[in-house]
PDB file of C-alpha atoms in Angstrom:
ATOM      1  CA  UNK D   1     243.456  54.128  46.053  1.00 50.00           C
ATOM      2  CA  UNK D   2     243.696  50.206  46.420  1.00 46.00           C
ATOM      3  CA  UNK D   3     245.007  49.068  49.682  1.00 43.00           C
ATOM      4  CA  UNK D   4     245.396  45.896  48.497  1.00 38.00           C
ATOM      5  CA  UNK D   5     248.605  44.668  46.845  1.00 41.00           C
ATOM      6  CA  UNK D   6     251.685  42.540  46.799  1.00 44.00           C
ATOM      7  CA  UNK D   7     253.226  43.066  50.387  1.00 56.00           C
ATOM      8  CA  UNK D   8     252.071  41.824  52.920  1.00 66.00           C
ATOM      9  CA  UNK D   9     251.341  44.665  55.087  1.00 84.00           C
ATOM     10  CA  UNK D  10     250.426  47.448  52.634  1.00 88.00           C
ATOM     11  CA  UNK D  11     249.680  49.913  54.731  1.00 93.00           C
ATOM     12  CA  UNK D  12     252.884  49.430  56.575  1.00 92.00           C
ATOM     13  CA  UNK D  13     254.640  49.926  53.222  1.00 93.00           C
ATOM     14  CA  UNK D  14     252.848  53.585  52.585  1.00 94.00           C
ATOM     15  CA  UNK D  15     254.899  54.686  55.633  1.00 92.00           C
ATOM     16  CA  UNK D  16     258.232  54.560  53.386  1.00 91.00           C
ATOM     17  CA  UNK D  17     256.911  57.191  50.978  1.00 95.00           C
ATOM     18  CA  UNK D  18     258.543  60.230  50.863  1.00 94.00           C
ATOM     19  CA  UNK D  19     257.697  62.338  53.731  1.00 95.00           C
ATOM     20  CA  UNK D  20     255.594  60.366  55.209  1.00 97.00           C
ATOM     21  CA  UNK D  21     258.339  59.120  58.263  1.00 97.00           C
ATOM     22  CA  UNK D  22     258.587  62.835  59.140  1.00 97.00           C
ATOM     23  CA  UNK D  23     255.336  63.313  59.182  1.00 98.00           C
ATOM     24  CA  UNK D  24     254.343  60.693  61.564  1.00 97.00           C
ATOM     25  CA  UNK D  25     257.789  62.007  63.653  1.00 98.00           C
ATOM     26  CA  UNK D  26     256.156  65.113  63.418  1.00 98.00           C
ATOM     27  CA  UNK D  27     253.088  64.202  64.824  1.00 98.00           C
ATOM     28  CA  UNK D  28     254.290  61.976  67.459  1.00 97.00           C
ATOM     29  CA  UNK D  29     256.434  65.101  68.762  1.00 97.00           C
ATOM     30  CA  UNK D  30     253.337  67.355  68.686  1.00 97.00           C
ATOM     31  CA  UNK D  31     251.281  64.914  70.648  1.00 98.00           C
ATOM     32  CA  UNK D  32     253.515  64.072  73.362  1.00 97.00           C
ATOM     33  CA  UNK D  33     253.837  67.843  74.042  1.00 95.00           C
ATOM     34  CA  UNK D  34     250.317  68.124  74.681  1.00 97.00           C
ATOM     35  CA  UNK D  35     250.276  64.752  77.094  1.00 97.00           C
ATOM     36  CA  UNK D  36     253.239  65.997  78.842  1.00 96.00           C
ATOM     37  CA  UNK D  37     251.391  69.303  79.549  1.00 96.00           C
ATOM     38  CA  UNK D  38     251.258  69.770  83.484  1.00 94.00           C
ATOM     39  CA  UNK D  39     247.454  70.551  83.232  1.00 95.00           C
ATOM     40  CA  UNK D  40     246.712  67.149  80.695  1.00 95.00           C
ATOM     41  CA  UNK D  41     248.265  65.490  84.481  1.00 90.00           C
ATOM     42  CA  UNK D  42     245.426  67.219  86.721  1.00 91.00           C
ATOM     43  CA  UNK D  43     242.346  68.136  84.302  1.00 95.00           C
ATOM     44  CA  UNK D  44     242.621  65.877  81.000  1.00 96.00           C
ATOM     45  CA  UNK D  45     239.323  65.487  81.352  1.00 96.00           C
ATOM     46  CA  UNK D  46     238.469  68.983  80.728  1.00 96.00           C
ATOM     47  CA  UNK D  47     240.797  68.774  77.639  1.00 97.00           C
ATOM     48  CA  UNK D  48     239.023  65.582  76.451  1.00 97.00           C
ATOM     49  CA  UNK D  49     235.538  67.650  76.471  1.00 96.00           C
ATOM     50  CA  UNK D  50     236.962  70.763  75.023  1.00 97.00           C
ATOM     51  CA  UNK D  51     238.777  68.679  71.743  1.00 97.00           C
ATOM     52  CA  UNK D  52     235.109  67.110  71.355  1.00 97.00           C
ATOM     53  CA  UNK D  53     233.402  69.871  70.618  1.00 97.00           C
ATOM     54  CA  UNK D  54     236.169  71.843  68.691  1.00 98.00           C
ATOM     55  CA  UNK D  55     236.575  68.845  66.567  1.00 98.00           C
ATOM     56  CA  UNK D  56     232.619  68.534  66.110  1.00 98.00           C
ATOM     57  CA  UNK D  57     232.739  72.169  65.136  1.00 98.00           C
ATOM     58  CA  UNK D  58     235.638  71.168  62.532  1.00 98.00           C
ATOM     59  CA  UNK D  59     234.047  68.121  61.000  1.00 98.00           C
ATOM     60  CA  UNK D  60     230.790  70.414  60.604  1.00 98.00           C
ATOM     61  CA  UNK D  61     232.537  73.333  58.789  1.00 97.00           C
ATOM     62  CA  UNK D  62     234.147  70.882  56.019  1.00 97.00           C
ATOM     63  CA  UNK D  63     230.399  69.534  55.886  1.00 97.00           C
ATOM     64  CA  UNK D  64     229.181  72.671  54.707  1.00 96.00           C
ATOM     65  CA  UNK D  65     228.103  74.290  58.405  1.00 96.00           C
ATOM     66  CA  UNK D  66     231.175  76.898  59.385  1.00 97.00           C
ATOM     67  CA  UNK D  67     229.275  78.118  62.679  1.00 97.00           C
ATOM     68  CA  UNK D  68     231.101  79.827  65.667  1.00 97.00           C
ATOM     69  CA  UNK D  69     232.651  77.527  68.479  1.00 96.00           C
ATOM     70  CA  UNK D  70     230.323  79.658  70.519  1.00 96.00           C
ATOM     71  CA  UNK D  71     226.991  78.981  68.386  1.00 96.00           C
ATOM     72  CA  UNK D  72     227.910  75.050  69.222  1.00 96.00           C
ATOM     73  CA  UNK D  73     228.352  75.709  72.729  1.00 95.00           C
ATOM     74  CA  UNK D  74     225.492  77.670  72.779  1.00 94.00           C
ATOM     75  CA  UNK D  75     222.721  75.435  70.812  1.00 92.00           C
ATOM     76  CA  UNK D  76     220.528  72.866  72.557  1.00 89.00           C
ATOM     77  CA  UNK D  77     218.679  72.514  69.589  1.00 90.00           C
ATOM     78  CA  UNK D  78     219.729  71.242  66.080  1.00 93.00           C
ATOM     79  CA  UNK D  79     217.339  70.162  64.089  1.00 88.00           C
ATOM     80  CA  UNK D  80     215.920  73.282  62.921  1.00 83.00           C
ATOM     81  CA  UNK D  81     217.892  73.670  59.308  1.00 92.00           C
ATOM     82  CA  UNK D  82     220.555  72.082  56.793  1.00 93.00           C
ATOM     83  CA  UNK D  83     223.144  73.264  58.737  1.00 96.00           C
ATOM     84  CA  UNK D  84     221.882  72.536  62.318  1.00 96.00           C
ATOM     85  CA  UNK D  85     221.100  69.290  61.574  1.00 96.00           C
ATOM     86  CA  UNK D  86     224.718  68.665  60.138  1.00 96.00           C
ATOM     87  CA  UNK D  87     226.418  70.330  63.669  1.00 97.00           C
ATOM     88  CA  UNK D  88     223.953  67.896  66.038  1.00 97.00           C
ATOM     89  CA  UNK D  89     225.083  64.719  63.760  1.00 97.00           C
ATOM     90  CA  UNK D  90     228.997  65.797  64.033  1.00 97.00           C
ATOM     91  CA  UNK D  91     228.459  66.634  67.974  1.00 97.00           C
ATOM     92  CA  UNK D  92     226.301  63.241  67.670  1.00 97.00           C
ATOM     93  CA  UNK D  93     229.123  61.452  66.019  1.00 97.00           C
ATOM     94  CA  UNK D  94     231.803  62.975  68.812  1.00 96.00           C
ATOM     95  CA  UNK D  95     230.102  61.444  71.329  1.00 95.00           C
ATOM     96  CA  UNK D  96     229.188  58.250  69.802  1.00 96.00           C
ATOM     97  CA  UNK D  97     232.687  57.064  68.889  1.00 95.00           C
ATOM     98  CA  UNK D  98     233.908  56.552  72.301  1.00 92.00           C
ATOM     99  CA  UNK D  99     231.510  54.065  72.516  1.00 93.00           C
ATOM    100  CA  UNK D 100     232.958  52.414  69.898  1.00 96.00           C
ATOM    101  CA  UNK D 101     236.712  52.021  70.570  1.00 94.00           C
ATOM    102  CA  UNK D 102     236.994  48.213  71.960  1.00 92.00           C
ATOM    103  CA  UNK D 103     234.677  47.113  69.104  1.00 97.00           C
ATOM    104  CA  UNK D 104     236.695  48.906  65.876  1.00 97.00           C
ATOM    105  CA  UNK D 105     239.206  46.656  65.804  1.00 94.00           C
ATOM    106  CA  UNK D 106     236.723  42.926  65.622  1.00 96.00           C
ATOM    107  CA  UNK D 107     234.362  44.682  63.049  1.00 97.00           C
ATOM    108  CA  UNK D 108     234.744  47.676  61.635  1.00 98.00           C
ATOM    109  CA  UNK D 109     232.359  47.617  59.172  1.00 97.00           C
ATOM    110  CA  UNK D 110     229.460  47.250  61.932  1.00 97.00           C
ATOM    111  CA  UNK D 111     231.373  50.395  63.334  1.00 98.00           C
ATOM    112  CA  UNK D 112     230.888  52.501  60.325  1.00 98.00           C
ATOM    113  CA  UNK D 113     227.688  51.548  60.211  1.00 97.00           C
ATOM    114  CA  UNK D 114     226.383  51.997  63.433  1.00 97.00           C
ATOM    115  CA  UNK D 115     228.355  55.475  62.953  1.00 98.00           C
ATOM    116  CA  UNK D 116     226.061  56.334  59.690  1.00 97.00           C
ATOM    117  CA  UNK D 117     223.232  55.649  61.757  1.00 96.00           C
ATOM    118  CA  UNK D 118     223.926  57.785  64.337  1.00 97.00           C
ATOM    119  CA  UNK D 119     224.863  60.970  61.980  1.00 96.00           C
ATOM    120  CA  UNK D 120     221.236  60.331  60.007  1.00 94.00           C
ATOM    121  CA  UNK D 121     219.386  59.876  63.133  1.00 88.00           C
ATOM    122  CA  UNK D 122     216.000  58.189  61.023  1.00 84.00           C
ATOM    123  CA  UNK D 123     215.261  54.839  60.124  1.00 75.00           C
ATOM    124  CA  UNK D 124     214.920  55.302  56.318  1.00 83.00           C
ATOM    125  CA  UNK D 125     215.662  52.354  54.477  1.00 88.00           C
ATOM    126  CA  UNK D 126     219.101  53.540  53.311  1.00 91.00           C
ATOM    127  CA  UNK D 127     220.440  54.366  56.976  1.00 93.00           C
ATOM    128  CA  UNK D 128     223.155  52.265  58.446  1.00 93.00           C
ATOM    129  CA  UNK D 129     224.226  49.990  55.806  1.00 95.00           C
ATOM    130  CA  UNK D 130     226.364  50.554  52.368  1.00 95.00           C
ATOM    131  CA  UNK D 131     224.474  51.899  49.539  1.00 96.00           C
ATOM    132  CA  UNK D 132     223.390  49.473  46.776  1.00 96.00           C
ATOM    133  CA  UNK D 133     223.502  49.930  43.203  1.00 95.00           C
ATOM    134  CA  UNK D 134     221.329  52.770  41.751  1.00 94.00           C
ATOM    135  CA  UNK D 135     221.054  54.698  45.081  1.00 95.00           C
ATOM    136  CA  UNK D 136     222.257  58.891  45.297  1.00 93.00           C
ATOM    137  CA  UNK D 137     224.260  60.156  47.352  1.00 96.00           C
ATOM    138  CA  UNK D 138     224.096  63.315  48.998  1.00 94.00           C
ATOM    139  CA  UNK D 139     227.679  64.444  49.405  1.00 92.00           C
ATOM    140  CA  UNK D 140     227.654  68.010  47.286  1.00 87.00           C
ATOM    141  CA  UNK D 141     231.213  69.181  48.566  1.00 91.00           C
ATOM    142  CA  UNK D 142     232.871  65.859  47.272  1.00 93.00           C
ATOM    143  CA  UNK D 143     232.576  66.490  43.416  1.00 91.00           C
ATOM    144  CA  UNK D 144     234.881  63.698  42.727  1.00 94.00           C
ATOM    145  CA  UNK D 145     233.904  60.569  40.776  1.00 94.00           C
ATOM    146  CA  UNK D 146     231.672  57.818  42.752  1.00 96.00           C
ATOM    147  CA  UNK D 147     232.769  54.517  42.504  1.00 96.00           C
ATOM    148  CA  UNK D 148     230.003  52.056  41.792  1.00 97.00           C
ATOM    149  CA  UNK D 149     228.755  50.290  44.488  1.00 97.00           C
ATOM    150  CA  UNK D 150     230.157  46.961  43.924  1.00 97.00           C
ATOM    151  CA  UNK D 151     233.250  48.514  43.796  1.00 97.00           C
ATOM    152  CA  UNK D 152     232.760  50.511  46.927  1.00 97.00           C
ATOM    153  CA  UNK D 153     231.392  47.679  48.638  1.00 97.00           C
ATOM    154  CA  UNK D 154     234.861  45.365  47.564  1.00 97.00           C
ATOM    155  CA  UNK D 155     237.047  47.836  48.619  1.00 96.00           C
ATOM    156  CA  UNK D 156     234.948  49.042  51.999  1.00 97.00           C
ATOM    157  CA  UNK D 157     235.713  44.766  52.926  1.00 97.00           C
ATOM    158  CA  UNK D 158     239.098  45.289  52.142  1.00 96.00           C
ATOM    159  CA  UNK D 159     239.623  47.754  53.915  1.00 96.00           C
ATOM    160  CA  UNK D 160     238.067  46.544  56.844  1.00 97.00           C
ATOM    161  CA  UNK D 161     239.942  43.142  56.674  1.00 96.00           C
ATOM    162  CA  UNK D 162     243.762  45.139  56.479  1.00 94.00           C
ATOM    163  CA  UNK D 163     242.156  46.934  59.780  1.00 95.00           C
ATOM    164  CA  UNK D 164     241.213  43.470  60.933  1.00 95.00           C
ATOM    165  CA  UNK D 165     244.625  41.720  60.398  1.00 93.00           C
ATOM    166  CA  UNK D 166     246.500  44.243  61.797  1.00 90.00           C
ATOM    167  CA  UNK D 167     249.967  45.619  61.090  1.00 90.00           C
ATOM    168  CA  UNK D 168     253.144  47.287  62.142  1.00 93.00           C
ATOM    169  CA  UNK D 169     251.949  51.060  59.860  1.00 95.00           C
ATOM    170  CA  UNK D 170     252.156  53.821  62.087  1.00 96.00           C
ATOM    171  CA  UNK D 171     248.576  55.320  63.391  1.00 97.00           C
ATOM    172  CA  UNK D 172     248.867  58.662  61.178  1.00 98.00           C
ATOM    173  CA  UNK D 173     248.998  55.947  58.223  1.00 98.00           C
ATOM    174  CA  UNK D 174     246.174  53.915  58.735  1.00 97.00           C
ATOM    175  CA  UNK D 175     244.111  56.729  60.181  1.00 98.00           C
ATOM    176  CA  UNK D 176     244.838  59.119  56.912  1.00 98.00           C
ATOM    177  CA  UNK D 177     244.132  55.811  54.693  1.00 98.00           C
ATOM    178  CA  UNK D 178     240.638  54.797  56.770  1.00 98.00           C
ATOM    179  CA  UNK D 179     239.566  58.711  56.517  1.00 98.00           C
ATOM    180  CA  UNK D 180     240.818  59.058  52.631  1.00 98.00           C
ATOM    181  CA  UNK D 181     239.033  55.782  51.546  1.00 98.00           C
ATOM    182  CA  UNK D 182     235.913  56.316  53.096  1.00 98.00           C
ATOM    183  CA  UNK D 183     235.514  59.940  51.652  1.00 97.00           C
ATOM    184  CA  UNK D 184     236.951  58.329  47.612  1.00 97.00           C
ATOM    185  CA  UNK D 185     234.029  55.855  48.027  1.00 97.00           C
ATOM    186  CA  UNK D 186     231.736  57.663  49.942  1.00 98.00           C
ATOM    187  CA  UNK D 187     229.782  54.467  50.857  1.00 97.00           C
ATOM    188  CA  UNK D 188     226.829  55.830  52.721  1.00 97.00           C
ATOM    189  CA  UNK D 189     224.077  57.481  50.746  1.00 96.00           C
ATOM    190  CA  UNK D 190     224.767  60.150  53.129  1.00 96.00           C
ATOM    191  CA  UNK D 191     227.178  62.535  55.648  1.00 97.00           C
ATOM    192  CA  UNK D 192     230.149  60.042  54.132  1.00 98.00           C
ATOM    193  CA  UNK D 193     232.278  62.959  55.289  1.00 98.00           C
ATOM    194  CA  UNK D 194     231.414  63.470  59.069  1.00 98.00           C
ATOM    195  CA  UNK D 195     231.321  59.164  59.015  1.00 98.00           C
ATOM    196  CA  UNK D 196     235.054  59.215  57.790  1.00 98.00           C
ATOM    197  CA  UNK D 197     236.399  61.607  59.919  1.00 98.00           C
ATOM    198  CA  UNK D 198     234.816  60.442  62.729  1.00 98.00           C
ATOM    199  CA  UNK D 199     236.454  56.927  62.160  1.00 98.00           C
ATOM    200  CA  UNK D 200     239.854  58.831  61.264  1.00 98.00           C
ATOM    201  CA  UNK D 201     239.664  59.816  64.994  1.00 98.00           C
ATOM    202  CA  UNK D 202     238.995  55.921  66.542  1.00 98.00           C
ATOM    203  CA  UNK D 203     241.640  54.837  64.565  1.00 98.00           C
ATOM    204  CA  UNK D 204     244.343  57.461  66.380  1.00 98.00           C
ATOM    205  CA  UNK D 205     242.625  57.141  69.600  1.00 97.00           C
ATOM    206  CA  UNK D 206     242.682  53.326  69.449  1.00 96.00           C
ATOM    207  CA  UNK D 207     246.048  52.878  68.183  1.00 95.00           C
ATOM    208  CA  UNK D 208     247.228  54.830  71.642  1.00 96.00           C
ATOM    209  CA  UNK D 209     249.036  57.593  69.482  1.00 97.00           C
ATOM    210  CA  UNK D 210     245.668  60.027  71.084  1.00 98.00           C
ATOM    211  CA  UNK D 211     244.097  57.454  73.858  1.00 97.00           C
ATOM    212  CA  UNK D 212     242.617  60.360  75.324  1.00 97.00           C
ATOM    213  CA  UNK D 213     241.132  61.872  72.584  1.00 97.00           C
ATOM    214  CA  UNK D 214     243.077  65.256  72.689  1.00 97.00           C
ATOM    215  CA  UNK D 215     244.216  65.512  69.268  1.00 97.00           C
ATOM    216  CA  UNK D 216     241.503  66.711  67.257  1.00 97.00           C
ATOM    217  CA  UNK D 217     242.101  66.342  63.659  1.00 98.00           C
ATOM    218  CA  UNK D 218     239.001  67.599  61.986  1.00 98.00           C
ATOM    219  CA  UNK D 219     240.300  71.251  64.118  1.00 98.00           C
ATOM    220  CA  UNK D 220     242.913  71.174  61.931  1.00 98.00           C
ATOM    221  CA  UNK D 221     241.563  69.731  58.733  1.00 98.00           C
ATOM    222  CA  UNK D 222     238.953  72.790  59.215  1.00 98.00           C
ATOM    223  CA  UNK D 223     242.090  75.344  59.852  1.00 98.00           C
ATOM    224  CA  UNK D 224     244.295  74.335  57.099  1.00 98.00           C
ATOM    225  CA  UNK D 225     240.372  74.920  55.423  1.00 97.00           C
ATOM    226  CA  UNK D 226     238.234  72.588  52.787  1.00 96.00           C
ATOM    227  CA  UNK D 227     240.076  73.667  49.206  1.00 97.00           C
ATOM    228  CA  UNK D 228     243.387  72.366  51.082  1.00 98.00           C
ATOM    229  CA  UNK D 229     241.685  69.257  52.184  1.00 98.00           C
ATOM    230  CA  UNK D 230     239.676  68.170  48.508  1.00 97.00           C
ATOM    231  CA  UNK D 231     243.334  68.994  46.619  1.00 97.00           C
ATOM    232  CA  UNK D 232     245.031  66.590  48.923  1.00 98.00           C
ATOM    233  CA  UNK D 233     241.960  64.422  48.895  1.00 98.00           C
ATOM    234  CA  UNK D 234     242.784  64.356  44.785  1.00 97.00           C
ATOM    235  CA  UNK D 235     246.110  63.391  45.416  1.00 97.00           C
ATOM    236  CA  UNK D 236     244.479  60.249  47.054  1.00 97.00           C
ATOM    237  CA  UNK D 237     242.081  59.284  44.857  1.00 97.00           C
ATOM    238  CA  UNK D 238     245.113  59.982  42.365  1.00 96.00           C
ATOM    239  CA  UNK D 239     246.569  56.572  43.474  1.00 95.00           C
ATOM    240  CA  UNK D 240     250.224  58.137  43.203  1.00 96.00           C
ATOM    241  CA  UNK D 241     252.938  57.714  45.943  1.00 96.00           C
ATOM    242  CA  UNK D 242     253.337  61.543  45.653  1.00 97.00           C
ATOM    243  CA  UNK D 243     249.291  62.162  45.922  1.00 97.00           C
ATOM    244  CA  UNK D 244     249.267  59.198  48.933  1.00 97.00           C
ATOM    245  CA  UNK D 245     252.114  60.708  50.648  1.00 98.00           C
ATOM    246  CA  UNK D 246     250.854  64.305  50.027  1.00 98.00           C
ATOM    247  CA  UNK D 247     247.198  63.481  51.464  1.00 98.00           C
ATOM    248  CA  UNK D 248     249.085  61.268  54.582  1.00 98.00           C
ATOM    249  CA  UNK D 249     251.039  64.718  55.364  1.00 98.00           C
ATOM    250  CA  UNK D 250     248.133  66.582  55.256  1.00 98.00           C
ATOM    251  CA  UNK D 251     246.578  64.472  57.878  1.00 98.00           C
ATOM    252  CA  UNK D 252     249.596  64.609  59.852  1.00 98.00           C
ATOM    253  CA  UNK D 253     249.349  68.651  59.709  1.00 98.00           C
ATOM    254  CA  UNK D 254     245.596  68.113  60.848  1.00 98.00           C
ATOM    255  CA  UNK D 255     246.822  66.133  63.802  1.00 98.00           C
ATOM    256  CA  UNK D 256     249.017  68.844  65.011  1.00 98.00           C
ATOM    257  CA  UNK D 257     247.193  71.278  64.604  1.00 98.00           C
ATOM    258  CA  UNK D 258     244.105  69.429  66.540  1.00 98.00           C
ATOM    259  CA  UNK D 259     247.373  68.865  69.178  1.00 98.00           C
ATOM    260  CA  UNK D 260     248.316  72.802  69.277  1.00 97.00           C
ATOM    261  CA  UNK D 261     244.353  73.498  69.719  1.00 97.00           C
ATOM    262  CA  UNK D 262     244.174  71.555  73.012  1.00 97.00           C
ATOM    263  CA  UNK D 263     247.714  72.955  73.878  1.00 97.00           C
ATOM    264  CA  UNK D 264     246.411  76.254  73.588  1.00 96.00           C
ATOM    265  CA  UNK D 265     243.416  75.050  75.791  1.00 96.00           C
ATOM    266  CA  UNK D 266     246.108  73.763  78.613  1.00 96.00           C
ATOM    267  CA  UNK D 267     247.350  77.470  78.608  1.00 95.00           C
ATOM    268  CA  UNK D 268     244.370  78.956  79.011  1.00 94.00           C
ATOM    269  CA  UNK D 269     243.171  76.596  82.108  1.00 93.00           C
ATOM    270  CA  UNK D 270     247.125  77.337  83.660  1.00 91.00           C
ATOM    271  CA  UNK D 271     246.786  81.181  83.066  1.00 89.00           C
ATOM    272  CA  UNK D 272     242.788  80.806  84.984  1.00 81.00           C
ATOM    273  CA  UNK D 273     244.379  78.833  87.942  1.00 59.00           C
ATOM    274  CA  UNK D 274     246.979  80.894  88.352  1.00 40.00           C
TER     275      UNK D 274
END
């Protein structure tokens, strides 16, 4: 999808389509449960640790590495195989875009880059930058088409300038439109996926809809599993309203579900002090 286009804030104007008010409504109410939590008042903390590594876990299993919350917990070592290496650059990734927060919003393109660096952890050639013209890229569970990298690299600045300007479009908007973009261009020659959910995450932290990183989407873009998440993908790439709206819903349902994760957390610390 182009988010460029007549009005002036286009990503504001995505937030008319149909059902994508009650979505954000949706996900607003689901979030403030979880803040409002008595446990979120005395160990958010805790919470803050917990959605880290269940939303590592998430971003991992949609990358092709469905391991046991347990096996991440467990692991000290990931660089032994495919799949380890993938878990260590989403738990990598986690940790990394805290870091990040108070610099999104001046460059974002310096973010996602620094963020591709840190998920390839080498200094090949093709690490932290866009890829140029000619280059592969290794993103097997994305079969859709690849958009040339002139093309990518246009709409990667565009993207980053509508972040850049700012806007009145609600954080579920811009965050689904960031994560969606990044995985239609897929601008890295590499882990594209972990890279845009990752930034999906800074954008709903930043915005203050999540500012303490509770939320976890990729838990429940990993629950609602990775056939539901390429069909509403489509629907993105589709360009539609109806596809847009559908893949800006689906986010929303990742959110809450990422929300009713950590709420499910809060219970469990309550039930243990009790």
């Amino acid at each position: 999808m182009s988010t460029t286009g007549a009005t002036a804030d286009p990503l504001a104007a995505l937030g008319s389509l149909p059902g994508v008010a009650d979505s954000v409504e949706s996900v607003r109410k689901a979030v403030d449960r979880v803040y409002g939590h008595r446990v979120m008042r005395r160990r958010s903390n805790e919470i803050t640790s917990e959605a880290a590594l269940r939303g590592a876990r998430g971003s991992a299993a949609l990358s092709g590495a469905d391991w046991a919350l347990e096996e991440v917990r467990r692991r000290s070592d990931f660089s032994g195989d495919d799949e380890a290496r993938t878990v260590g650059a989403a738990l990598r990734l986690t940790a990394e875009a805290g870091q990040l927060l108070s610099i999104w919003r001046q460059s974002p393109l310096r973010v996602l880059a620094r963020l591709h660096l840190v998920a390839a952890a080498d200094k090949a050639e093709q690490v932290g930058r866009p890829r140029q013209e000619g280059e592969q890229v290794d993103e097997p569970l994305v079969a859709l088409p690849l958009p040339g990298a002139a093309e990518a690299h246009g709409r990667l600045d565009g993207l980053a300038g509508l972040i850049i300007a700012g806007g009145s479009a609600p954080a579920l908007v811009t965050a689904a439109v960031v994560h969606g973009e990044l995985l239609a261009l897929r601008p890295f020659t590499s882990h594209n996926g972990l890279v845009a959910r990752t930034a999906e995450r800074i954008v709903l932290v930043g915005s203050g809809l999540d500012p303490k990183s509770v939320c976890a989407a990729e838990v429940g873009h990993a629950e609602l599993g990775r056939d539901a998440y390429l069909r509403a993908l489509e629907g993105y790439v589709s360009g539609t309203p109806e596809g847009v709206a559908a893949w800006i819903t689906h986010c929303g349902r990742a959110v809450e579900l990422g929300a009713r994760e950590s709420t499910a957390v809060c219970e469990a610390l309550q039930r243990g002090a009790a």
